[in-house]
CSV table of N, CA and C and ligand atoms in Angstrom, one decimal:
chain,number,residue,atom,x,y,z
A,1,MET,N,3.9,55.7,32.1
A,1,MET,CA,2.5,55.3,32.5
A,1,MET,C,1.5,55.8,31.5
A,2,GLU,N,1.8,57.1,31.1
A,2,GLU,CA,0.8,57.7,30.2
A,2,GLU,C,0.7,56.9,28.9
A,3,SER,N,1.9,56.5,28.3
A,3,SER,CA,1.9,55.7,27.1
A,3,SER,C,1.3,54.3,27.2
A,4,PHE,N,1.4,53.8,28.4
A,4,PHE,CA,0.8,52.5,28.7
A,4,PHE,C,-0.7,52.6,28.6
A,5,ILE,N,-1.3,53.7,29.2
A,5,ILE,CA,-2.7,53.9,29.1
A,5,ILE,C,-3.1,54.1,27.6
A,6,ASN,N,-2.3,54.9,26.9
A,6,ASN,CA,-2.6,55.1,25.5
A,6,ASN,C,-2.7,53.8,24.7
A,7,ILE,N,-1.7,53.0,25.0
A,7,ILE,CA,-1.6,51.7,24.2
A,7,ILE,C,-2.9,50.8,24.5
A,8,ARG,N,-3.3,50.8,25.8
A,8,ARG,CA,-4.5,50.1,26.2
A,8,ARG,C,-5.7,50.6,25.5
A,9,TYR,N,-5.8,51.9,25.5
A,9,TYR,CA,-6.9,52.6,24.9
A,9,TYR,C,-7.0,52.2,23.4
A,10,PHE,N,-5.8,52.3,22.8
A,10,PHE,CA,-5.7,52.0,21.3
A,10,PHE,C,-6.2,50.5,21.0
A,11,TYR,N,-5.7,49.6,21.8
A,11,TYR,CA,-6.1,48.2,21.6
A,11,TYR,C,-7.5,47.9,21.9
A,12,GLY,N,-8.0,48.6,23.0
A,12,GLY,CA,-9.4,48.5,23.3
A,12,GLY,C,-10.3,49.0,22.2
A,13,LEU,N,-9.9,50.1,21.6
A,13,LEU,CA,-10.7,50.7,20.5
A,13,LEU,C,-10.7,49.7,19.3
A,14,LYS,N,-9.5,49.1,19.1
A,14,LYS,CA,-9.4,48.2,17.9
A,14,LYS,C,-10.3,47.0,18.1
A,15,MET,N,-10.3,46.5,19.3
A,15,MET,CA,-11.1,45.3,19.6
A,15,MET,C,-12.6,45.6,19.4
A,16,ASN,N,-13.0,46.8,19.9
A,16,ASN,CA,-14.4,47.1,19.8
A,16,ASN,C,-14.9,47.3,18.3
A,17,THR,N,-14.0,47.8,17.5
A,17,THR,CA,-14.4,48.1,16.1
A,17,THR,C,-14.2,46.9,15.2
A,18,MET,N,-13.6,45.8,15.6
A,18,MET,CA,-13.5,44.6,14.8
A,18,MET,C,-14.8,43.9,14.7
A,19,LYS,N,-15.4,43.8,13.5
A,19,LYS,CA,-16.7,43.2,13.3
A,19,LYS,C,-16.5,41.7,13.3
A,20,LEU,N,-17.3,41.0,14.1
A,20,LEU,CA,-17.3,39.5,14.1
A,20,LEU,C,-18.5,39.0,13.4
A,21,ASN,N,-18.3,37.8,12.7
A,21,ASN,CA,-19.4,37.2,12.0
A,21,ASN,C,-20.1,36.2,13.0
A,22,SER,N,-21.0,35.4,12.4
A,22,SER,CA,-21.8,34.5,13.3
A,22,SER,C,-21.1,33.4,13.9
A,23,ILE,N,-19.9,33.1,13.4
A,23,ILE,CA,-19.1,32.0,14.1
A,23,ILE,C,-18.0,32.7,14.9
A,24,GLY,N,-18.1,34.0,15.2
A,24,GLY,CA,-17.2,34.6,16.1
A,24,GLY,C,-15.8,35.0,15.6
A,25,LEU,N,-15.7,34.9,14.3
A,25,LEU,CA,-14.4,35.3,13.7
A,25,LEU,C,-14.5,36.7,13.0
A,26,SER,N,-13.3,37.3,12.9
A,26,SER,CA,-13.3,38.6,12.3
A,26,SER,C,-13.9,38.5,10.8
A,27,GLU,N,-14.8,39.4,10.5
A,27,GLU,CA,-15.4,39.3,9.1
A,27,GLU,C,-14.3,39.5,8.1
A,28,GLU,N,-13.4,40.4,8.3
A,28,GLU,CA,-12.4,40.8,7.4
A,28,GLU,C,-11.4,39.6,7.2
A,29,LYS,N,-11.0,39.0,8.3
A,29,LYS,CA,-10.1,37.8,8.2
A,29,LYS,C,-10.8,36.6,7.5
A,30,SER,N,-12.1,36.4,7.8
A,30,SER,CA,-12.8,35.3,7.2
A,30,SER,C,-12.9,35.5,5.7
A,31,ARG,N,-13.1,36.8,5.3
A,31,ARG,CA,-13.1,37.0,3.8
A,31,ARG,C,-11.8,36.7,3.2
A,32,THR,N,-10.7,37.1,3.8
A,32,THR,CA,-9.4,36.8,3.2
A,32,THR,C,-9.1,35.3,3.2
A,33,LEU,N,-9.5,34.6,4.3
A,33,LEU,CA,-9.3,33.1,4.3
A,33,LEU,C,-10.2,32.4,3.3
A,34,SER,N,-11.4,32.8,3.2
A,34,SER,CA,-12.3,32.1,2.2
A,34,SER,C,-11.8,32.4,0.8
A,35,ARG,N,-11.2,33.6,0.5
A,35,ARG,CA,-10.6,33.8,-0.8
A,35,ARG,C,-9.4,32.9,-1.1
A,36,ASP,N,-8.6,32.7,-0.1
A,36,ASP,CA,-7.4,31.9,-0.2
A,36,ASP,C,-7.8,30.4,-0.3
A,37,LEU,N,-8.8,30.0,0.5
A,37,LEU,CA,-9.3,28.7,0.4
A,37,LEU,C,-9.9,28.4,-1.0
A,38,ASN,N,-10.4,29.4,-1.6
A,38,ASN,CA,-10.9,29.2,-3.0
A,38,ASN,C,-9.8,28.9,-4.0
A,39,VAL,N,-8.6,29.5,-3.7
A,39,VAL,CA,-7.5,29.2,-4.6
A,39,VAL,C,-7.0,27.8,-4.4
A,40,LEU,N,-7.1,27.3,-3.1
A,40,LEU,CA,-6.7,25.9,-2.8
A,40,LEU,C,-7.8,25.0,-3.5
A,41,LEU,N,-9.0,25.4,-3.4
A,41,LEU,CA,-10.1,24.6,-4.0
A,41,LEU,C,-9.9,24.5,-5.5
A,42,ALA,N,-9.6,25.6,-6.2
A,42,ALA,CA,-9.3,25.6,-7.6
A,42,ALA,C,-8.2,24.6,-8.0
A,43,ASN,N,-7.1,24.7,-7.2
A,43,ASN,CA,-6.0,23.8,-7.5
A,43,ASN,C,-6.3,22.3,-7.1
A,44,PHE,N,-7.1,22.1,-6.1
A,44,PHE,CA,-7.5,20.7,-5.8
A,44,PHE,C,-8.3,20.2,-7.0
A,45,GLN,N,-9.1,21.0,-7.6
A,45,GLN,CA,-9.9,20.5,-8.7
A,45,GLN,C,-9.0,20.1,-9.9
A,46,LEU,N,-7.9,20.9,-10.1
A,46,LEU,CA,-7.0,20.6,-11.1
A,46,LEU,C,-6.2,19.3,-10.8
A,47,TYR,N,-5.9,19.1,-9.5
A,47,TYR,CA,-5.2,17.9,-9.1
A,47,TYR,C,-6.2,16.7,-9.3
A,48,TYR,N,-7.4,16.9,-9.0
A,48,TYR,CA,-8.5,15.8,-9.2
A,48,TYR,C,-8.5,15.5,-10.7
A,49,GLN,N,-8.5,16.5,-11.5
A,49,GLN,CA,-8.6,16.2,-13.0
A,49,GLN,C,-7.3,15.5,-13.5
A,50,ASN,N,-6.2,15.9,-12.9
A,50,ASN,CA,-4.9,15.2,-13.2
A,50,ASN,C,-5.1,13.7,-12.9
A,51,LEU,N,-5.7,13.4,-11.7
A,51,LEU,CA,-5.8,12.0,-11.3
A,51,LEU,C,-6.8,11.2,-12.2
A,52,ARG,N,-7.8,11.9,-12.6
A,52,ARG,CA,-8.8,11.2,-13.6
A,52,ARG,C,-8.0,10.9,-14.9
A,53,GLY,N,-7.2,11.9,-15.3
A,53,GLY,CA,-6.5,11.7,-16.6
A,53,GLY,C,-5.5,10.5,-16.6
A,54,ILE,N,-4.8,10.4,-15.5
A,54,ILE,CA,-3.8,9.3,-15.4
A,54,ILE,C,-4.5,8.0,-15.1
A,55,HIS,N,-5.7,8.0,-14.4
A,55,HIS,CA,-6.5,6.8,-14.2
A,55,HIS,C,-6.9,6.2,-15.5
A,56,TRP,N,-7.3,7.1,-16.4
A,56,TRP,CA,-7.8,6.7,-17.7
A,56,TRP,C,-6.7,6.3,-18.7
A,57,ASN,N,-5.6,7.0,-18.7
A,57,ASN,CA,-4.7,6.9,-19.8
A,57,ASN,C,-3.4,6.1,-19.4
A,58,ILE,N,-3.3,5.6,-18.2
A,58,ILE,CA,-2.1,4.9,-17.8
A,58,ILE,C,-2.0,3.6,-18.7
A,59,ARG,N,-0.8,3.3,-19.1
A,59,ARG,CA,-0.6,2.1,-19.9
A,59,ARG,C,0.7,1.3,-19.4
A,60,GLY,N,0.8,0.1,-19.7
A,60,GLY,CA,2.0,-0.7,-19.4
A,60,GLY,C,1.7,-1.7,-18.3
A,61,LYS,N,2.8,-2.3,-17.9
A,61,LYS,CA,2.7,-3.5,-17.0
A,61,LYS,C,2.1,-3.3,-15.7
A,62,SER,N,2.2,-2.0,-15.2
A,62,SER,CA,1.6,-1.7,-13.9
A,62,SER,C,0.2,-1.2,-14.0
A,63,PHE,N,-0.4,-1.4,-15.2
A,63,PHE,CA,-1.7,-0.8,-15.4
A,63,PHE,C,-2.7,-1.1,-14.2
A,64,PHE,N,-2.9,-2.3,-13.9
A,64,PHE,CA,-3.9,-2.7,-13.0
A,64,PHE,C,-3.7,-2.1,-11.6
A,65,ASP,N,-2.5,-2.1,-11.1
A,65,ASP,CA,-2.2,-1.5,-9.8
A,65,ASP,C,-2.4,0.0,-9.8
A,66,LEU,N,-1.9,0.7,-10.8
A,66,LEU,CA,-1.9,2.1,-10.8
A,66,LEU,C,-3.3,2.6,-11.2
A,67,HIS,N,-4.0,2.0,-12.1
A,67,HIS,CA,-5.4,2.3,-12.4
A,67,HIS,C,-6.2,2.4,-11.1
A,68,MET,N,-6.1,1.3,-10.3
A,68,MET,CA,-6.8,1.3,-9.0
A,68,MET,C,-6.3,2.3,-8.0
A,69,LYS,N,-5.0,2.5,-8.0
A,69,LYS,CA,-4.4,3.5,-7.0
A,69,LYS,C,-4.9,4.9,-7.3
A,70,PHE,N,-4.9,5.2,-8.6
A,70,PHE,CA,-5.4,6.6,-9.0
A,70,PHE,C,-6.8,6.8,-8.7
A,71,GLU,N,-7.6,5.7,-8.9
A,71,GLU,CA,-9.0,5.8,-8.5
A,71,GLU,C,-9.2,6.1,-7.0
A,72,GLU,N,-8.4,5.4,-6.2
A,72,GLU,CA,-8.4,5.6,-4.7
A,72,GLU,C,-8.1,7.1,-4.4
A,73,LEU,N,-7.1,7.6,-5.1
A,73,LEU,CA,-6.7,9.0,-4.9
A,73,LEU,C,-7.7,10.0,-5.3
A,74,TYR,N,-8.3,9.8,-6.5
A,74,TYR,CA,-9.3,10.8,-7.0
A,74,TYR,C,-10.6,10.8,-6.2
A,75,THR,N,-10.9,9.6,-5.7
A,75,THR,CA,-12.1,9.5,-4.8
A,75,THR,C,-11.9,10.3,-3.6
A,76,ASP,N,-10.7,10.1,-3.0
A,76,ASP,CA,-10.4,10.9,-1.8
A,76,ASP,C,-10.3,12.4,-2.1
A,77,ALA,N,-9.7,12.8,-3.2
A,77,ALA,CA,-9.6,14.2,-3.6
A,77,ALA,C,-11.0,14.8,-3.7
A,78,ASN,N,-12.0,14.0,-4.3
A,78,ASN,CA,-13.3,14.5,-4.5
A,78,ASN,C,-14.0,14.9,-3.1
A,79,VAL,N,-13.7,14.1,-2.1
A,79,VAL,CA,-14.3,14.3,-0.8
A,79,VAL,C,-13.6,15.6,-0.2
A,80,LYS,N,-12.3,15.8,-0.4
A,80,LYS,CA,-11.6,16.9,0.1
A,80,LYS,C,-12.1,18.2,-0.6
A,81,VAL,N,-12.4,18.1,-1.9
A,81,VAL,CA,-12.9,19.3,-2.6
A,81,VAL,C,-14.2,19.8,-2.0
A,82,ASP,N,-15.1,18.8,-1.7
A,82,ASP,CA,-16.4,19.2,-1.1
A,82,ASP,C,-16.2,19.8,0.3
A,83,GLU,N,-15.3,19.3,1.0
A,83,GLU,CA,-15.0,19.8,2.4
A,83,GLU,C,-14.5,21.3,2.3
A,84,LEU,N,-13.6,21.5,1.3
A,84,LEU,CA,-13.0,22.8,1.1
A,84,LEU,C,-14.1,23.8,0.7
A,85,ALA,N,-15.0,23.4,-0.3
A,85,ALA,CA,-16.0,24.3,-0.7
A,85,ALA,C,-17.0,24.7,0.4
A,86,GLU,N,-17.2,23.7,1.3
A,86,GLU,CA,-18.2,23.9,2.4
A,86,GLU,C,-17.5,24.8,3.5
A,87,ARG,N,-16.2,24.7,3.6
A,87,ARG,CA,-15.5,25.6,4.5
A,87,ARG,C,-15.5,27.1,3.9
A,88,VAL,N,-15.4,27.2,2.6
A,88,VAL,CA,-15.5,28.6,2.0
A,88,VAL,C,-16.9,29.2,2.4
A,89,LEU,N,-17.9,28.4,2.2
A,89,LEU,CA,-19.3,28.8,2.6
A,89,LEU,C,-19.4,29.1,4.0
A,90,THR,N,-18.8,28.3,4.9
A,90,THR,CA,-18.9,28.5,6.3
A,90,THR,C,-18.3,29.9,6.7
A,91,LEU,N,-17.2,30.3,6.0
A,91,LEU,CA,-16.6,31.5,6.2
A,91,LEU,C,-17.2,32.7,5.5
A,92,GLY,N,-18.4,32.4,4.8
A,92,GLY,CA,-19.1,33.5,4.2
A,92,GLY,C,-18.8,33.7,2.8
A,93,GLY,N,-18.0,32.9,2.2
A,93,GLY,CA,-17.6,33.1,0.7
A,93,GLY,C,-18.5,32.2,-0.2
A,94,VAL,N,-18.2,32.3,-1.5
A,94,VAL,CA,-18.8,31.5,-2.5
A,94,VAL,C,-17.8,30.7,-3.2
A,95,PRO,N,-18.0,29.3,-3.1
A,95,PRO,CA,-16.9,28.5,-3.7
A,95,PRO,C,-16.8,28.6,-5.2
A,96,LEU,N,-15.6,28.6,-5.7
A,96,LEU,CA,-15.4,28.7,-7.2
A,96,LEU,C,-15.9,27.3,-7.8
A,97,HIS,N,-16.5,27.4,-8.9
A,97,HIS,CA,-17.1,26.2,-9.5
A,97,HIS,C,-17.0,26.1,-11.0
A,98,THR,N,-16.3,27.0,-11.6
A,98,THR,CA,-16.2,26.9,-13.1
A,98,THR,C,-14.7,26.6,-13.5
A,99,PHE,N,-14.5,25.9,-14.6
A,99,PHE,CA,-13.2,25.6,-15.1
A,99,PHE,C,-12.4,26.9,-15.4
A,100,GLU,N,-13.1,27.9,-15.8
A,100,GLU,CA,-12.5,29.2,-16.1
A,100,GLU,C,-11.8,29.8,-14.9
A,101,ASP,N,-12.5,29.7,-13.7
A,101,ASP,CA,-12.0,30.2,-12.5
A,101,ASP,C,-10.8,29.3,-12.0
A,102,TYR,N,-11.0,28.0,-12.2
A,102,TYR,CA,-9.9,27.1,-11.8
A,102,TYR,C,-8.6,27.4,-12.5
A,103,MET,N,-8.8,27.6,-13.8
A,103,MET,CA,-7.6,27.8,-14.7
A,103,MET,C,-6.9,29.1,-14.3
A,104,SER,N,-7.7,30.1,-14.0
A,104,SER,CA,-7.1,31.4,-13.7
A,104,SER,C,-6.3,31.4,-12.3
A,105,HIS,N,-6.5,30.4,-11.5
A,105,HIS,CA,-5.7,30.3,-10.3
A,105,HIS,C,-4.7,29.1,-10.3
A,106,ALA,N,-4.5,28.6,-11.5
A,106,ALA,CA,-3.7,27.3,-11.6
A,106,ALA,C,-2.3,27.5,-11.1
A,107,LYS,N,-1.9,26.7,-10.1
A,107,LYS,CA,-0.5,26.6,-9.7
A,107,LYS,C,-0.1,25.1,-9.9
A,108,VAL,N,-1.0,24.2,-9.7
A,108,VAL,CA,-0.8,22.8,-10.0
A,108,VAL,C,-0.5,22.6,-11.5
A,109,PRO,N,0.5,21.8,-11.8
A,109,PRO,CA,0.8,21.5,-13.3
A,109,PRO,C,-0.4,20.8,-13.9
A,110,ILE,N,-0.6,21.1,-15.2
A,110,ILE,CA,-1.7,20.4,-15.9
A,110,ILE,C,-1.1,19.2,-16.7
A,111,GLY,N,-1.6,18.0,-16.3
A,111,GLY,CA,-1.1,16.8,-17.0
A,111,GLY,C,-2.0,16.5,-18.1
A,112,LYS,N,-1.4,16.4,-19.3
A,112,LYS,CA,-2.2,16.1,-20.5
A,112,LYS,C,-1.6,14.9,-21.2
A,113,ASN,N,-2.5,13.9,-21.5
A,113,ASN,CA,-2.1,12.7,-22.2
A,113,ASN,C,-0.9,12.0,-21.5
A,114,VAL,N,-0.9,11.9,-20.2
A,114,VAL,CA,0.2,11.3,-19.5
A,114,VAL,C,-0.1,9.8,-19.5
A,115,THR,N,0.7,8.9,-20.0
A,115,THR,CA,0.5,7.5,-20.2
A,115,THR,C,1.5,6.6,-19.4
A,116,LYS,N,2.7,7.2,-19.2
A,116,LYS,CA,3.7,6.3,-18.5
A,116,LYS,C,3.6,6.3,-17.0
A,117,ASP,N,3.9,5.2,-16.4
A,117,ASP,CA,3.8,5.1,-15.0
A,117,ASP,C,4.6,6.1,-14.2
A,118,GLU,N,5.9,6.3,-14.6
A,118,GLU,CA,6.8,7.2,-13.9
A,118,GLU,C,6.3,8.7,-14.1
A,119,ASP,N,5.9,9.0,-15.2
A,119,ASP,CA,5.4,10.4,-15.5
A,119,ASP,C,4.1,10.6,-14.6
A,120,SER,N,3.3,9.6,-14.5
A,120,SER,CA,2.0,9.7,-13.7
A,120,SER,C,2.3,10.0,-12.3
A,121,ILE,N,3.3,9.2,-11.7
A,121,ILE,CA,3.7,9.4,-10.3
A,121,ILE,C,4.3,10.8,-10.1
A,122,ARG,N,5.1,11.2,-11.0
A,122,ARG,CA,5.7,12.5,-10.9
A,122,ARG,C,4.7,13.6,-11.0
A,123,LEU,N,3.7,13.5,-11.8
A,123,LEU,CA,2.6,14.4,-11.8
A,123,LEU,C,1.9,14.6,-10.5
A,124,ILE,N,1.7,13.4,-9.8
A,124,ILE,CA,1.1,13.5,-8.5
A,124,ILE,C,2.0,14.2,-7.5
A,125,VAL,N,3.3,13.9,-7.5
A,125,VAL,CA,4.2,14.5,-6.6
A,125,VAL,C,4.3,16.1,-6.8
A,126,ASP,N,4.3,16.4,-8.1
A,126,ASP,CA,4.4,17.9,-8.4
A,126,ASP,C,3.1,18.6,-8.1
A,127,SER,N,2.0,17.9,-8.3
A,127,SER,CA,0.7,18.5,-7.9
A,127,SER,C,0.6,18.7,-6.4
A,128,LEU,N,1.0,17.7,-5.7
A,128,LEU,CA,0.8,17.8,-4.2
A,128,LEU,C,1.8,18.8,-3.6
A,129,LYS,N,2.9,19.0,-4.2
A,129,LYS,CA,3.9,20.0,-3.7
A,129,LYS,C,3.2,21.4,-3.8
A,130,GLN,N,2.5,21.7,-4.9
A,130,GLN,CA,1.9,23.0,-5.0
A,130,GLN,C,0.7,23.1,-4.0
A,131,LEU,N,0.0,22.0,-3.8
A,131,LEU,CA,-1.1,22.1,-2.8
A,131,LEU,C,-0.6,22.3,-1.4
A,132,LEU,N,0.5,21.6,-1.1
A,132,LEU,CA,1.1,21.8,0.2
A,132,LEU,C,1.6,23.2,0.5
A,133,ILE,N,2.1,23.8,-0.5
A,133,ILE,CA,2.6,25.2,-0.3
A,133,ILE,C,1.4,26.1,0.0
A,134,LEU,N,0.3,25.9,-0.7
A,134,LEU,CA,-0.9,26.7,-0.5
A,134,LEU,C,-1.5,26.4,0.9
A,135,GLU,N,-1.5,25.2,1.3
A,135,GLU,CA,-2.0,24.8,2.6
A,135,GLU,C,-1.2,25.3,3.8
A,136,ARG,N,0.1,25.3,3.6
A,136,ARG,CA,1.0,25.9,4.7
A,136,ARG,C,0.7,27.4,4.9
A,137,GLN,N,0.5,28.1,3.8
A,137,GLN,CA,0.2,29.5,3.9
A,137,GLN,C,-1.1,29.7,4.7
A,138,LEU,N,-2.1,28.8,4.3
A,138,LEU,CA,-3.4,28.9,5.0
A,138,LEU,C,-3.3,28.5,6.4
A,139,LEU,N,-2.4,27.5,6.7
A,139,LEU,CA,-2.2,27.1,8.1
A,139,LEU,C,-1.8,28.3,9.0
A,140,ASP,N,-0.8,29.0,8.4
A,140,ASP,CA,-0.3,30.2,9.2
A,140,ASP,C,-1.3,31.3,9.3
A,141,ASP,N,-2.0,31.6,8.2
A,141,ASP,CA,-3.0,32.7,8.2
A,141,ASP,C,-4.2,32.4,9.1
A,142,SER,N,-4.6,31.1,9.1
A,142,SER,CA,-5.8,30.7,9.9
A,142,SER,C,-5.4,30.7,11.4
A,143,ASP,N,-4.2,30.4,11.6
A,143,ASP,CA,-3.7,30.4,13.0
A,143,ASP,C,-3.7,31.9,13.5
A,144,GLU,N,-3.2,32.8,12.7
A,144,GLU,CA,-3.2,34.2,13.0
A,144,GLU,C,-4.6,34.8,13.2
A,145,ALA,N,-5.6,34.2,12.5
A,145,ALA,CA,-6.9,34.7,12.6
A,145,ALA,C,-7.7,34.0,13.7
A,146,GLY,N,-7.1,33.0,14.3
A,146,GLY,CA,-7.8,32.2,15.4
A,146,GLY,C,-8.9,31.3,14.8
A,147,ASP,N,-8.7,30.9,13.5
A,147,ASP,CA,-9.7,30.1,12.9
A,147,ASP,C,-9.3,28.6,13.0
A,148,GLU,N,-9.7,28.0,14.1
A,148,GLU,CA,-9.3,26.6,14.3
A,148,GLU,C,-9.9,25.6,13.3
A,149,GLY,N,-11.1,25.9,12.8
A,149,GLY,CA,-11.7,25.0,11.8
A,149,GLY,C,-10.9,24.9,10.6
A,150,THR,N,-10.4,26.0,10.0
A,150,THR,CA,-9.6,26.0,8.8
A,150,THR,C,-8.2,25.4,9.2
A,151,ASN,N,-7.7,25.8,10.3
A,151,ASN,CA,-6.4,25.4,10.8
A,151,ASN,C,-6.3,23.9,10.9
A,152,SER,N,-7.2,23.3,11.5
A,152,SER,CA,-7.1,21.8,11.7
A,152,SER,C,-7.4,21.1,10.4
A,153,MET,N,-8.2,21.7,9.5
A,153,MET,CA,-8.4,21.1,8.2
A,153,MET,C,-7.1,21.1,7.4
A,154,MET,N,-6.3,22.2,7.5
A,154,MET,CA,-5.1,22.3,6.8
A,154,MET,C,-4.0,21.3,7.4
A,155,SER,N,-4.1,21.3,8.7
A,155,SER,CA,-3.1,20.4,9.4
A,155,SER,C,-3.3,18.9,8.9
A,156,ASP,N,-4.6,18.5,8.9
A,156,ASP,CA,-4.9,17.1,8.4
A,156,ASP,C,-4.5,16.9,7.0
A,157,LEU,N,-4.8,17.9,6.1
A,157,LEU,CA,-4.4,17.7,4.7
A,157,LEU,C,-2.9,17.6,4.5
A,158,ILE,N,-2.2,18.5,5.2
A,158,ILE,CA,-0.7,18.5,5.1
A,158,ILE,C,-0.1,17.1,5.5
A,159,THR,N,-0.5,16.7,6.7
A,159,THR,CA,0.0,15.4,7.2
A,159,THR,C,-0.3,14.3,6.2
A,160,GLU,N,-1.5,14.2,5.7
A,160,GLU,CA,-1.9,13.1,4.8
A,160,GLU,C,-1.1,13.2,3.4
A,161,GLN,N,-1.0,14.4,2.9
A,161,GLN,CA,-0.4,14.6,1.6
A,161,GLN,C,1.1,14.4,1.7
A,162,GLU,N,1.7,14.8,2.8
A,162,GLU,CA,3.2,14.6,2.9
A,162,GLU,C,3.5,13.1,2.9
A,163,LYS,N,2.6,12.3,3.5
A,163,LYS,CA,2.8,10.9,3.6
A,163,LYS,C,2.6,10.3,2.1
A,164,THR,N,1.6,10.8,1.4
A,164,THR,CA,1.4,10.3,0.0
A,164,THR,C,2.7,10.7,-0.8
A,165,VAL,N,3.2,11.9,-0.6
A,165,VAL,CA,4.4,12.2,-1.4
A,165,VAL,C,5.6,11.3,-1.1
A,166,TRP,N,5.7,11.0,0.2
A,166,TRP,CA,6.8,10.0,0.6
A,166,TRP,C,6.6,8.7,-0.1
A,167,MET,N,5.3,8.2,-0.2
A,167,MET,CA,5.1,6.9,-0.8
A,167,MET,C,5.3,6.9,-2.3
A,168,MET,N,5.0,8.0,-2.9
A,168,MET,CA,5.2,8.2,-4.3
A,168,MET,C,6.7,8.3,-4.6
A,169,LYS,N,7.4,9.0,-3.8
A,169,LYS,CA,8.9,9.0,-4.0
A,169,LYS,C,9.5,7.7,-3.7
A,170,ALA,N,9.0,6.9,-2.8
A,170,ALA,CA,9.5,5.5,-2.6
A,170,ALA,C,9.2,4.7,-3.8
A,171,TRP,N,8.1,4.9,-4.4
A,171,TRP,CA,7.8,4.1,-5.7
A,171,TRP,C,8.8,4.5,-6.8
A,172,LEU,N,9.2,5.8,-6.8
A,172,LEU,CA,10.2,6.3,-7.8
A,172,LEU,C,11.6,5.9,-7.4
A,173,ALA,N,11.8,5.3,-6.2
A,173,ALA,CA,13.1,5.0,-5.6
A,173,ALA,C,13.9,6.2,-5.5
A,174,GLU,N,13.3,7.3,-5.0
A,174,GLU,CA,14.0,8.6,-4.8
A,174,GLU,C,13.8,9.1,-3.4
A,175,LYS,N,14.8,9.9,-3.0
A,175,LYS,CA,14.6,10.5,-1.7
A,175,LYS,C,13.6,11.7,-1.8
A,176,ILE,N,13.0,12.0,-0.6
A,176,ILE,CA,12.1,13.1,-0.5
A,176,ILE,C,12.9,14.4,-1.0
B,1,LIG,FE1,-12.7,4.2,-13.7
């Protein structure tokens, strides 16, 4: 009985000392999440730049199809980058915005002078794989922090990107 009371006292004390921010989340957890969201933002920007590169440099018989497809993907990535940056701000952080910062957090492979259709599609698959790994970690961490806003954002990104990977692998005639 005595230890039960002590445990309650301990948790009560912990609850009272946890500082909440203006959206009702732990300040400390929000700081950690915005820092990790910035890493995702940095890698999203590298993915975006990969897409611009293959949109410009693609050559060969599937030029018209892929040139258009890559434009569709980078236009969508551009919207996602803005949403991520604004989530960082909502959690009280400052979004990374320099190439120097992006490169220092690079996990997505850097595609340079990629001209072949197959290499371009592989670059997309490899880039999305790295983004998905970061997003799954954020999904778990935001769940633990009770941050539904970040959690649902990650959930939507994961579902959409997994489908894109499936389609790219189908184009490559390979299994997931
Ligand atoms: Fe263009």
